[in-house]
Coordinates of C-alpha atoms and ligand atoms in Angstrom, one line a residue:
X1 CA 13.8 56.0 -21.7
X2 CA 16.7 54.3 -21.2
X3 CA 16.6 50.5 -22.0
X4 CA 18.0 48.2 -20.2
X5 CA 19.8 46.5 -22.5
X6 CA 17.6 43.2 -23.1
X7 CA 17.5 40.6 -25.5
X8 CA 18.5 43.4 -28.4
X9 CA 22.6 43.5 -27.0
X10 CA 22.6 39.2 -27.1
X11 CA 24.7 37.2 -27.2
X12 CA 26.2 38.8 -24.0
X13 CA 29.4 38.3 -22.3
X14 CA 28.4 38.0 -18.7
X15 CA 29.8 40.7 -16.7
X16 CA 31.3 40.6 -13.6
X17 CA 29.1 41.6 -11.0
X18 CA 31.2 42.6 -7.9
X19 CA 34.3 42.8 -7.2
X20 CA 33.5 39.3 -4.8
X21 CA 32.4 37.3 -7.6
X22 CA 33.4 34.0 -6.9
X23 CA 36.5 33.2 -9.8
X24 CA 35.1 30.9 -12.2
X25 CA 37.3 28.7 -13.7
X26 CA 36.7 25.7 -16.5
X27 CA 35.8 23.1 -14.5
X28 CA 33.1 25.0 -13.2
X29 CA 29.3 25.5 -15.1
X30 CA 27.4 28.2 -15.6
X31 CA 23.9 28.0 -15.2
X32 CA 20.7 29.5 -16.3
X33 CA 19.1 31.9 -14.0
X34 CA 16.6 33.8 -13.8
X35 CA 14.8 36.2 -10.9
X36 CA 11.4 36.3 -10.2
X37 CA 9.8 39.7 -9.0
X38 CA 6.8 38.4 -7.6
X39 CA 3.9 37.7 -4.5
X40 CA 3.9 35.0 -2.7
X41 CA 0.5 32.7 -2.9
X42 CA 0.6 30.7 0.0
X43 CA -1.4 27.8 -1.9
X44 CA 1.5 27.0 -4.2
X45 CA -0.7 27.6 -7.4
X46 CA 0.8 31.0 -8.3
X47 CA 2.7 33.8 -7.4
X48 CA 6.7 33.0 -6.8
X49 CA 6.0 29.4 -5.9
X50 CA 4.4 28.5 -9.4
X51 CA 7.6 30.8 -10.8
X52 CA 10.4 28.5 -9.0
X53 CA 8.1 25.4 -9.5
X54 CA 8.3 26.1 -13.9
X55 CA 12.1 27.0 -14.1
X56 CA 12.8 24.1 -11.7
X57 CA 11.3 22.4 -14.3
X58 CA 13.0 24.0 -17.5
X59 CA 16.1 23.0 -15.9
X60 CA 16.6 26.6 -14.8
X61 CA 17.7 28.2 -11.2
X62 CA 15.9 30.9 -10.1
X63 CA 15.3 33.3 -7.5
X64 CA 13.1 35.1 -5.7
X65 CA 12.4 38.6 -5.1
X66 CA 9.2 38.9 -2.9
X67 CA 6.9 42.3 -2.8
X68 CA 3.9 40.7 -1.0
X69 CA 3.0 37.8 0.8
X70 CA -0.9 36.6 -0.1
X71 CA -3.4 34.9 2.2
X72 CA -4.7 32.5 -1.2
X73 CA -5.9 29.0 -1.7
X74 CA -7.8 27.2 -4.3
X75 CA -11.0 29.3 -2.9
X76 CA -9.2 32.8 -3.8
X77 CA -7.2 35.8 -1.8
X78 CA -8.4 36.2 1.7
X79 CA -5.7 39.2 2.5
X80 CA -2.8 40.4 1.2
X81 CA 0.4 42.3 3.0
X82 CA 2.7 44.7 0.9
X83 CA 6.4 44.4 1.6
X84 CA 8.0 47.9 2.1
X85 CA 9.7 49.2 -1.2
X86 CA 12.8 49.9 0.9
X87 CA 12.8 45.8 1.8
X88 CA 12.2 45.0 -2.2
X89 CA 15.5 47.2 -3.1
X90 CA 17.6 44.9 -0.3
X91 CA 15.9 41.4 -1.9
X92 CA 17.1 43.4 -5.3
X93 CA 20.4 44.2 -4.3
X94 CA 21.2 41.2 -2.9
X95 CA 20.2 38.8 -5.6
X96 CA 21.5 40.8 -8.3
X97 CA 24.4 41.7 -6.9
X98 CA 25.8 38.4 -6.6
X99 CA 23.9 35.6 -8.8
X100 CA 24.1 35.4 -12.4
X101 CA 20.9 36.6 -13.2
X102 CA 19.9 36.2 -17.0
X103 CA 16.2 37.0 -17.0
X104 CA 13.9 38.9 -14.8
X105 CA 10.9 38.0 -14.2
X106 CA 8.3 40.5 -12.5
X107 CA 4.3 38.9 -11.2
X108 CA 2.9 41.6 -8.4
X109 CA 4.2 44.0 -8.4
X110 CA 1.3 46.3 -6.4
X111 CA 2.3 49.8 -5.6
X112 CA 3.8 52.4 -8.0
X113 CA 6.6 52.6 -5.1
X114 CA 8.2 48.8 -5.6
X115 CA 8.1 49.1 -9.8
X116 CA 9.8 52.3 -8.7
X117 CA 12.8 50.4 -6.7
X118 CA 12.4 47.8 -9.7
X119 CA 13.4 50.5 -12.5
X120 CA 16.0 51.1 -10.2
X121 CA 17.5 47.7 -9.5
X122 CA 17.9 47.2 -12.9
X123 CA 19.7 50.6 -14.2
X124 CA 22.5 49.4 -11.4
X125 CA 22.3 45.8 -12.7
X126 CA 21.4 45.4 -16.2
X127 CA 20.2 41.6 -17.5
X128 CA 19.9 39.8 -21.1
X129 CA 16.0 40.4 -20.4
X130 CA 13.1 41.7 -18.4
X131 CA 9.6 39.6 -18.6
X132 CA 6.9 41.3 -17.5
X133 CA 3.5 39.2 -16.3
X134 CA 1.1 42.5 -15.7
X135 CA -0.5 41.4 -12.3
X136 CA -3.6 43.0 -11.7
X137 CA -6.5 40.9 -11.0
X138 CA -6.5 37.1 -9.9
X139 CA -8.7 35.0 -11.5
X140 CA -11.2 34.8 -8.6
X141 CA -11.5 38.8 -8.9
X142 CA -9.3 40.0 -5.9
X143 CA -7.1 43.4 -6.8
X144 CA -3.8 42.5 -6.6
X145 CA -2.3 45.6 -7.9
X146 CA -5.0 48.6 -8.2
X147 CA -5.1 50.9 -11.1
X148 CA -2.7 53.3 -8.9
X149 CA 0.3 51.7 -11.0
X150 CA -1.2 52.5 -14.4
X151 CA 0.8 54.8 -15.1
X152 CA 4.0 54.0 -14.3
X153 CA 3.8 50.8 -16.0
X154 CA 2.4 52.4 -18.9
X155 CA 5.3 55.4 -18.7
X156 CA 8.0 53.2 -17.1
X157 CA 8.5 49.2 -17.2
X158 CA 6.7 49.0 -20.6
X159 CA 9.4 50.9 -22.4
X160 CA 12.3 48.8 -21.5
X161 CA 10.2 45.4 -21.2
X162 CA 11.3 42.6 -23.9
X163 CA 7.4 40.9 -23.6
X164 CA 4.7 41.4 -21.8
X165 CA 2.1 38.9 -21.5
X166 CA -1.2 40.6 -19.9
X167 CA -4.6 38.7 -20.2
X168 CA -7.3 40.4 -21.4
X169 CA -8.7 42.2 -18.6
X170 CA -5.1 43.6 -18.0
X171 CA -4.7 44.4 -22.0
X172 CA -8.1 46.1 -21.4
X173 CA -6.5 48.1 -17.5
X174 CA -3.0 48.5 -19.6
X175 CA -4.8 50.8 -22.8
X176 CA -7.8 52.2 -20.6
X177 CA -10.9 54.4 -21.9
X178 CA -13.1 51.6 -22.1
X179 CA -12.1 49.3 -24.5
X180 CA -13.4 45.7 -24.4
X181 CA -11.3 42.8 -25.4
X182 CA -13.9 40.0 -26.3
X183 CA -12.5 38.5 -29.6
X184 CA -9.5 37.3 -31.5
X185 CA -9.3 40.4 -33.7
X186 CA -10.0 42.7 -30.5
X187 CA -6.7 40.8 -28.9
X188 CA -5.3 41.5 -31.9
X189 CA -5.7 44.9 -31.8
X190 CA -4.8 45.4 -28.6
X191 CA -1.6 43.8 -29.0
X192 CA -0.7 46.5 -31.4
X193 CA -1.8 49.4 -29.6
X194 CA 0.2 48.0 -25.9
X195 CA 3.1 47.3 -28.5
X196 CA 3.4 51.4 -29.2
X197 CA 3.7 51.6 -25.8
X198 CA 7.0 50.5 -26.1
X199 CA 7.7 46.6 -25.0
X200 CA 9.7 44.7 -28.0
X201 CA 7.0 41.8 -28.2
X202 CA 3.3 41.5 -26.3
X203 CA 1.7 38.8 -26.2
X204 CA -2.2 38.8 -25.1
X205 CA -3.5 35.7 -23.4
X206 CA -6.7 34.5 -24.0
X207 CA -7.4 31.8 -21.2
X208 CA -10.4 34.1 -20.0
X209 CA -12.0 35.0 -23.3
X210 CA -15.4 34.2 -23.3
X211 CA -17.3 31.6 -25.4
X212 CA -13.8 29.9 -27.3
X213 CA -13.5 26.3 -27.3
X214 CA -9.7 26.6 -28.4
X215 CA -7.4 28.6 -26.1
X216 CA -6.1 31.2 -28.3
X217 CA -2.8 33.8 -27.3
X218 CA -1.6 36.3 -30.0
X219 CA 1.8 37.3 -29.6
X220 CA 3.2 40.3 -32.0
X221 CA 6.6 41.5 -32.8
X222 CA 6.0 45.2 -34.0
X223 CA 5.6 43.7 -37.0
X224 CA 4.1 40.2 -37.6
X225 CA 0.9 38.5 -35.8
X226 CA 1.5 35.0 -34.5
X227 CA -2.2 33.0 -32.9
X228 CA -0.8 30.4 -30.8
X229 CA -4.1 27.6 -30.7
X230 CA -4.6 25.4 -28.1
X231 CA -7.9 23.1 -27.4
X232 CA -9.3 24.8 -24.2
X233 CA -8.4 22.0 -21.8
X234 CA -11.7 21.4 -19.4
X235 CA -10.2 21.2 -16.1
X236 CA -11.1 23.7 -12.5
X237 CA -7.0 23.4 -12.0
X238 CA -5.6 26.9 -14.1
X239 CA -4.9 28.8 -11.0
X240 CA -0.9 29.7 -11.9
X241 CA -1.3 29.5 -15.5
X242 CA -0.4 33.2 -16.7
X243 CA 2.5 33.0 -13.7
X244 CA 4.0 30.1 -15.4
X245 CA 3.6 31.2 -18.6
X246 CA 5.4 33.9 -18.4
X247 CA 8.4 32.3 -16.3
X248 CA 8.4 29.7 -18.8
X249 CA 9.1 32.0 -21.6
X250 CA 11.5 33.7 -18.8
X251 CA 13.0 30.2 -18.1
X252 CA 13.7 30.1 -22.0
X253 CA 15.2 33.0 -22.9
X254 CA 17.4 32.4 -19.7
X255 CA 18.7 29.4 -21.8
X256 CA 19.1 31.5 -24.8
X257 CA 16.3 30.5 -27.0
X258 CA 15.3 33.4 -29.1
X259 CA 11.0 35.0 -27.9
X260 CA 8.7 32.8 -30.6
X261 CA 10.4 30.2 -30.0
X262 CA 10.0 30.4 -26.0
X263 CA 6.6 31.5 -26.3
X264 CA 5.8 28.6 -28.1
X265 CA 7.9 25.6 -25.4
X266 CA 5.5 27.9 -22.8
X267 CA 2.7 27.3 -24.2
X268 CA 3.4 23.7 -25.1
X269 CA 4.6 23.7 -21.1
X270 CA 1.4 25.3 -19.5
X271 CA -0.9 22.6 -22.1
X272 CA 1.0 19.5 -21.3
X273 CA 1.0 20.4 -17.6
X274 CA -2.8 21.7 -17.9
X275 CA -3.7 17.7 -19.1
X276 CA -1.8 16.1 -16.9
X277 CA -3.5 17.5 -13.8
X278 CA -7.2 17.7 -15.0
X279 CA -8.1 15.7 -12.6
X280 CA -6.6 16.2 -9.3
X281 CA -7.2 17.2 -6.8
X282 CA -5.5 19.8 -4.5
X283 CA -8.0 21.9 -2.1
X284 CA -12.3 22.9 -1.9
X285 CA -12.2 26.0 -4.4
X286 CA -12.8 26.6 -8.2
X287 CA -9.1 27.1 -8.6
X288 CA -7.3 24.6 -8.2
X289 CA -3.3 24.5 -8.8
X290 CA -1.6 21.9 -11.5
X291 CA 1.6 20.1 -11.5
X292 CA 4.3 21.6 -12.9
X293 CA 6.4 18.9 -13.0
X294 CA 3.7 16.1 -14.1
X295 CA 4.8 13.6 -11.4
X296 CA 1.9 13.9 -8.4
X297 CA -0.1 11.3 -9.8
X298 CA 2.5 9.0 -10.3
X299 CA 3.9 8.5 -6.7
X300 CA 3.0 5.5 -4.8
X301 CA 4.0 4.7 -2.3
X302 CA 4.4 0.8 -3.6
X303 CA 7.4 2.4 -5.9
X304 CA 9.7 4.2 -3.4
X305 CA 10.5 1.0 -1.5
X306 CA 12.4 -1.2 -2.3
X307 CA 11.9 -4.7 0.3
X308 CA 14.8 -6.8 -0.1
X309 CA 12.6 -9.7 0.9
X310 CA 10.7 -9.0 -2.4
X311 CA 13.1 -11.4 -4.1
X312 CA 12.2 -14.5 -2.6
X313 CA 10.2 -15.9 -5.6
X314 CA 11.5 -13.8 -8.6
X315 CA 9.3 -14.6 -11.5
X316 CA 11.6 -14.1 -15.1
X317 CA 9.7 -14.2 -18.4
X318 CA 10.9 -15.4 -22.1
X319 CA 8.8 -14.6 -24.9
X320 CA 10.1 -17.9 -27.0
X321 CA 9.0 -19.9 -24.1
X322 CA 6.0 -18.0 -23.8
X323 CA 5.4 -18.0 -27.6
X324 CA 6.1 -21.9 -27.1
X325 CA 3.3 -23.0 -24.6
X326 CA 1.0 -20.4 -26.8
X327 CA 0.2 -18.0 -24.5
X328 CA 0.4 -14.3 -23.5
X329 CA 2.9 -12.2 -21.1
X330 CA 0.1 -11.2 -19.6
X331 CA -1.5 -14.3 -19.0
X332 CA 2.0 -16.0 -17.7
X333 CA 2.6 -12.5 -15.3
X334 CA -0.7 -13.5 -13.5
X335 CA -0.3 -17.0 -13.6
X336 CA 2.8 -16.6 -11.6
X337 CA 1.6 -13.8 -9.0
X338 CA -1.0 -15.9 -8.1
X339 CA 1.1 -18.5 -7.5
X340 CA 3.1 -17.0 -5.2
X341 CA 5.2 -15.3 -7.1
X342 CA 7.2 -11.9 -4.8
X343 CA 8.3 -10.4 -8.2
X344 CA 8.5 -10.1 -12.0
X345 CA 10.5 -8.9 -14.7
X346 CA 10.0 -8.9 -18.0
X347 CA 12.6 -10.2 -20.1
X348 CA 11.3 -9.9 -23.5
X349 CA 14.7 -10.1 -25.8
X350 CA 13.0 -10.5 -29.3
X351 CA 9.1 -8.4 -28.8
X352 CA 8.6 -5.5 -30.6
X353 CA 9.2 -2.2 -29.3
X354 CA 5.5 -1.3 -29.5
X355 CA 3.6 -4.7 -28.7
X356 CA 6.4 -4.7 -25.9
X357 CA 5.1 -1.6 -24.7
X358 CA 1.5 -2.3 -24.6
X359 CA 1.8 -5.7 -23.1
X360 CA 4.2 -3.9 -20.2
X361 CA 1.7 -1.6 -19.3
X362 CA -0.9 -4.2 -18.6
X363 CA 1.9 -6.3 -16.6
X364 CA 2.3 -2.8 -14.8
X365 CA -1.5 -2.7 -13.8
X366 CA -2.1 -5.9 -12.4
X367 CA 1.1 -5.8 -10.9
X368 CA 0.9 -2.5 -8.8
X369 CA -3.3 -4.2 -8.1
X370 CA -1.7 -7.0 -6.3
X371 CA 1.2 -5.1 -4.9
X372 CA 4.2 -6.6 -6.8
X373 CA 7.2 -4.8 -7.8
X374 CA 7.7 -5.2 -12.1
X375 CA 11.1 -4.8 -12.9
X376 CA 11.9 -4.4 -17.3
X377 CA 14.9 -6.2 -18.8
X378 CA 17.7 -4.1 -20.4
X379 CA 14.7 -1.3 -21.4
X380 CA 14.9 1.5 -20.2
X381 CA 13.5 3.0 -22.3
X382 CA 10.2 0.5 -21.6
X383 CA 10.3 1.0 -18.2
X384 CA 10.4 4.5 -17.7
X385 CA 7.4 5.1 -20.8
X386 CA 5.3 1.6 -18.8
X387 CA 5.9 3.5 -15.5
X388 CA 7.4 -0.2 -13.9
X389 CA 8.8 -0.4 -10.8
X390 CA 12.5 -0.2 -11.9
X391 CA 15.4 -2.1 -14.7
X392 CA 17.1 -5.4 -14.7
X393 CA 20.2 -4.9 -16.8
X394 CA 23.4 -7.5 -17.3
X395 CA 27.4 -6.4 -17.5
X396 CA 27.4 -5.3 -21.2
X397 CA 23.8 -3.4 -20.8
X398 CA 24.1 0.5 -19.7
X399 CA 25.8 1.2 -16.8
X400 CA 24.1 1.0 -13.5
X401 CA 24.8 4.9 -12.6
X402 CA 23.5 6.3 -16.0
X403 CA 20.2 4.4 -15.2
X404 CA 20.5 5.6 -12.1
X405 CA 20.2 9.2 -13.5
X406 CA 17.9 8.0 -15.9
X407 CA 15.2 6.5 -13.2
X408 CA 15.6 8.7 -10.9
X409 CA 16.0 7.3 -6.9
X410 CA 12.9 5.6 -6.2
X411 CA 13.0 2.8 -8.9
X412 CA 14.2 -0.2 -8.7
X413 CA 17.7 -1.0 -10.0
X414 CA 19.3 -4.8 -10.2
X415 CA 22.2 -6.1 -11.9
X416 CA 23.7 -9.3 -13.4
X417 CA 27.4 -10.2 -11.3
X418 CA 28.8 -13.1 -11.2
X419 CA 32.5 -12.2 -9.5
X420 CA 33.3 -10.2 -6.5
X421 CA 34.9 -6.7 -8.5
X422 CA 31.0 -7.0 -10.1
X423 CA 29.5 -6.8 -7.2
X424 CA 31.8 -3.9 -4.8
X425 CA 30.5 -2.0 -8.8
X426 CA 26.8 -2.4 -8.2
X427 CA 27.3 -1.3 -4.9
X428 CA 29.4 1.8 -6.0
X429 CA 26.9 2.8 -8.8
X430 CA 23.9 2.7 -6.6
X431 CA 22.1 -0.5 -8.2
X432 CA 19.4 -1.8 -5.5
X433 CA 20.3 -6.3 -5.9
X434 CA 22.3 -8.4 -7.4
X435 CA 21.4 -11.0 -9.5
X436 CA 24.0 -14.1 -9.1
X437 CA 24.4 -16.6 -11.8
X438 CA 24.2 -19.1 -13.8
X439 CA 24.2 -21.5 -10.6
X440 CA 23.4 -24.2 -12.8
X441 CA 24.0 -24.9 -16.5
X442 CA 20.6 -23.4 -18.3
X443 CA 19.1 -23.4 -21.7
X444 CA 18.2 -20.1 -21.4
X445 CA 20.9 -18.2 -21.8
X446 CA 23.4 -19.0 -24.6
X447 CA 27.2 -18.7 -23.4
X448 CA 26.9 -18.1 -19.7
X449 CA 29.2 -19.5 -17.3
X450 CA 28.6 -21.0 -14.8
X451 CA 29.3 -20.5 -11.7
X452 CA 28.3 -22.6 -9.5
X453 CA 27.1 -22.6 -5.5
X454 CA 30.6 -21.8 -4.8
X455 CA 30.9 -18.5 -6.9
X456 CA 27.3 -18.0 -6.0
X457 CA 28.5 -17.8 -2.0
X458 CA 31.3 -15.6 -3.2
X459 CA 29.3 -12.9 -4.9
X460 CA 26.9 -12.9 -1.4
X461 CA 30.4 -12.7 0.3
X462 CA 31.2 -9.7 -1.2
X463 CA 28.3 -7.6 -1.3
X464 CA 26.9 -5.2 0.3
X465 CA 23.7 -5.3 -1.5
X466 CA 20.7 -8.4 -1.3
X467 CA 21.5 -11.3 -3.9
X468 CA 18.9 -13.4 -5.7
X469 CA 20.2 -17.0 -7.2
X470 CA 19.7 -17.2 -11.0
X471 CA 20.1 -19.8 -13.4
X472 CA 19.0 -23.5 -13.7
X473 CA 17.0 -23.6 -10.6
X474 CA 14.2 -25.4 -10.1
X475 CA 11.8 -27.4 -7.8
X476 CA 14.2 -30.3 -7.4
X477 CA 17.6 -27.9 -6.9
X478 CA 16.3 -24.7 -4.8
X479 CA 16.8 -26.1 -1.7
X480 CA 20.7 -26.7 -2.0
X481 CA 21.1 -23.2 -3.3
X482 CA 19.1 -21.4 -0.5
X483 CA 20.9 -24.1 2.1
X484 CA 24.6 -21.8 1.2
X485 CA 22.8 -20.1 4.1
X486 CA 23.6 -16.6 3.4
X487 CA 22.4 -13.7 5.1
X488 CA 21.9 -11.4 1.9
X489 CA 20.6 -14.3 -0.2
X490 CA 17.4 -13.8 0.0
X491 CA 15.8 -16.3 -3.2
X492 CA 16.1 -17.3 -6.3
X493 CA 14.9 -16.0 -10.0
X494 CA 13.6 -18.6 -12.4
X495 CA 12.7 -18.8 -15.7
X496 CA 12.1 -22.1 -16.9
X497 CA 10.9 -23.7 -14.0
X498 CA 8.0 -21.3 -14.1
X499 CA 7.0 -20.6 -18.0
X500 CA 8.8 -23.8 -19.5
X501 CA 5.7 -25.4 -18.0
X502 CA 2.1 -26.4 -18.6
X503 CA 0.8 -25.1 -16.2
X504 CA 2.5 -21.6 -14.6
X505 CA 0.6 -21.5 -11.8
X506 CA 0.8 -25.1 -10.0
X507 CA 4.6 -24.7 -10.7
X508 CA 4.5 -21.3 -8.8
X509 CA 2.9 -23.4 -6.3
X510 CA 5.6 -25.8 -5.7
X511 CA 8.4 -23.6 -5.7
X512 CA 7.4 -21.3 -3.6
X513 CA 6.6 -23.9 -1.0
X514 CA 9.1 -26.2 -1.1
X515 CA 11.2 -22.2 -0.8
X516 CA 9.0 -21.7 2.1
X517 CA 10.1 -25.1 3.9
X518 CA 13.9 -24.4 2.9
X519 CA 13.6 -21.1 4.9
X520 CA 11.8 -23.3 7.8
X521 CA 14.6 -25.5 7.9
X522 CA 17.1 -22.5 8.2
X523 CA 15.2 -20.5 10.7
Ligands
LIG1 N1 -8.7 25.9 -20.0 C1 -7.1 25.9 -20.2 N2 -6.9 25.3 -21.5 C2 -5.7 25.5 -22.3 N3 -5.4 26.5 -22.2 C3 -5.3 27.0 -20.9 C4 -6.5 27.8 -20.4 N4 -6.5 28.7 -19.2 C5 -5.9 29.1 -19.4 N5 -4.3 28.8 -20.4 C6 -3.4 29.4 -21.3 O1 -2.4 29.5 -20.3 C7 -2.0 30.5 -20.4 C8 -2.2 31.4 -19.1 O2 -3.3 32.5 -19.5 P1 -4.3 33.0 -19.1 O3 -5.9 33.7 -19.9 O4 -5.3 31.7 -18.0 O5 -3.8 33.7 -18.2 P2 -4.0 34.7 -16.5 O6 -5.5 34.7 -16.2 O7 -3.1 36.0 -16.6 O8 -3.6 33.2 -15.6 P3 -4.0 33.4 -14.0 O9 -5.0 32.5 -14.2 O10 -2.5 32.4 -13.4 O11 -4.3 34.7 -13.8 C9 -2.4 31.0 -21.7 O12 -0.9 30.2 -22.5 C10 -3.6 30.1 -21.7 O13 -4.0 30.5 -23.0
LIG2 C1 0.5 36.5 -5.7 C2 -0.1 36.1 -7.2 N1 0.7 36.6 -8.0 C3 -0.2 36.2 -9.0 C4 -1.4 35.5 -9.0 C5 -2.0 35.4 -10.0 O1 -2.3 34.4 -10.5 C6 -1.7 35.1 -7.8 N2 -3.5 34.6 -7.8 N3 -1.0 35.7 -6.6
LIG3 MG1 -6.6 33.1 -16.5

């Protein structure tokens, strides 16, 4: 059997596939690409849908050639519809003749004819590696590819595979002869026998191994065994672990990884995704899907909508003041919210990272349960780690466009601006609001230029973004700030007026009242 080239020929230069291929210039970037040749799972936990999610999560482009369509959910497989081999062939040709595919990954290959067209396409369009997940039976027990495929798998597909990733049942079926695999020792022996059938590497997966507290996969490279252990996670959400593991291996290979590293990363990826998803509820059956992006639990509506009116009474904490008055950040935040603060910023310039993170996590909880947004000053790392609603940066902190790329589209980003130019830039860079000041002289910030009410007015006029005034503002002068009467001036941000005080709650209430009254006057 002729080899497909596979990863034996690495590093390979990219082949010019067809005459019509777009010419790439130096400024254009080649991205790692996988094609999955597999079945569709309507419940989207396994199959093509899982493969695309994994590759996307791993930063690899994934094309899809569909071999079969299944009606499937968390209860099992209700029905299977095979695509004609000619149509699978058409899809393969469309993808392989055009995209710069690095790695082919196979899942459900339901008939010998479909395996045959795959092999033909691969000999016509060689790729760097072939990952074969020999899908046969779904976890719910439904046959996805019957025994009719066994001979072509053994004789033609396995010999050209770079790696095969059977679970214990699939390994037994491929070996035939009534082999039983119930222990790690039997997995090792199966891996060795399967290696003799021709694949360069074998990974026998132990997710379904009975009576094991660890989830053990056995990897064999023809010479050495590696046992990959991870604690078995107790969860119903394991539907699609096999597809995920194989696709992640394919994605890592496409990025240039060697086989053992790819397998290790893939195992860790499955492990983290299962761990993260162990308590999510999708569907009512026994086999739930999991979350490849580790994002589903974090989404709450509050985070995705910034309301500029939230800038009305903006409380900014200060570690020195809290120390002086002997109160924790958490207590300061609680009192500010109770007194009417509509948004909170933690500005803890001197805090130790570990301690600050713990306090920030507690504050996020308090703020979220009160429906108030919490922002972190300057520290993007802390904001990410505690899942805050956003970050406020100054002109010498990390640039807003970079903060945006790190935090993603949903988070709130505020930026301090003293000038029209800075206000224009904030808009261009994707900020959500501007903090403008110092409006009045203040002790909170050393060497800070005071821009006065006139400066504030100029920034407001130049800004397409909502503005919150900051610097030396308190109960005595808040009204004069709001009286500049610019429609995008949404409120005031205060530090000392709340936190350099005996009672934060009382001061917050008073300031809130003053702001309400000045708003009423203007209406
Ligand atoms: N409960 C679990 N905890 C931790 N890891 C697991 C668990 N179940 C499966 N795995 C891991 O997931 C990967 C896939 O293994 P598994 O044996 O479940 O494949 P499979 O049966 O082909 O999957 P599928 O359910 O998609 O058909 C392996 O790395 C395995 O160790
Ligand atoms: C379409 C499809 N492919 C693979 C599997 C194996 O998890 C499945 N359940 N469904
Ligand atoms: Mg399984």
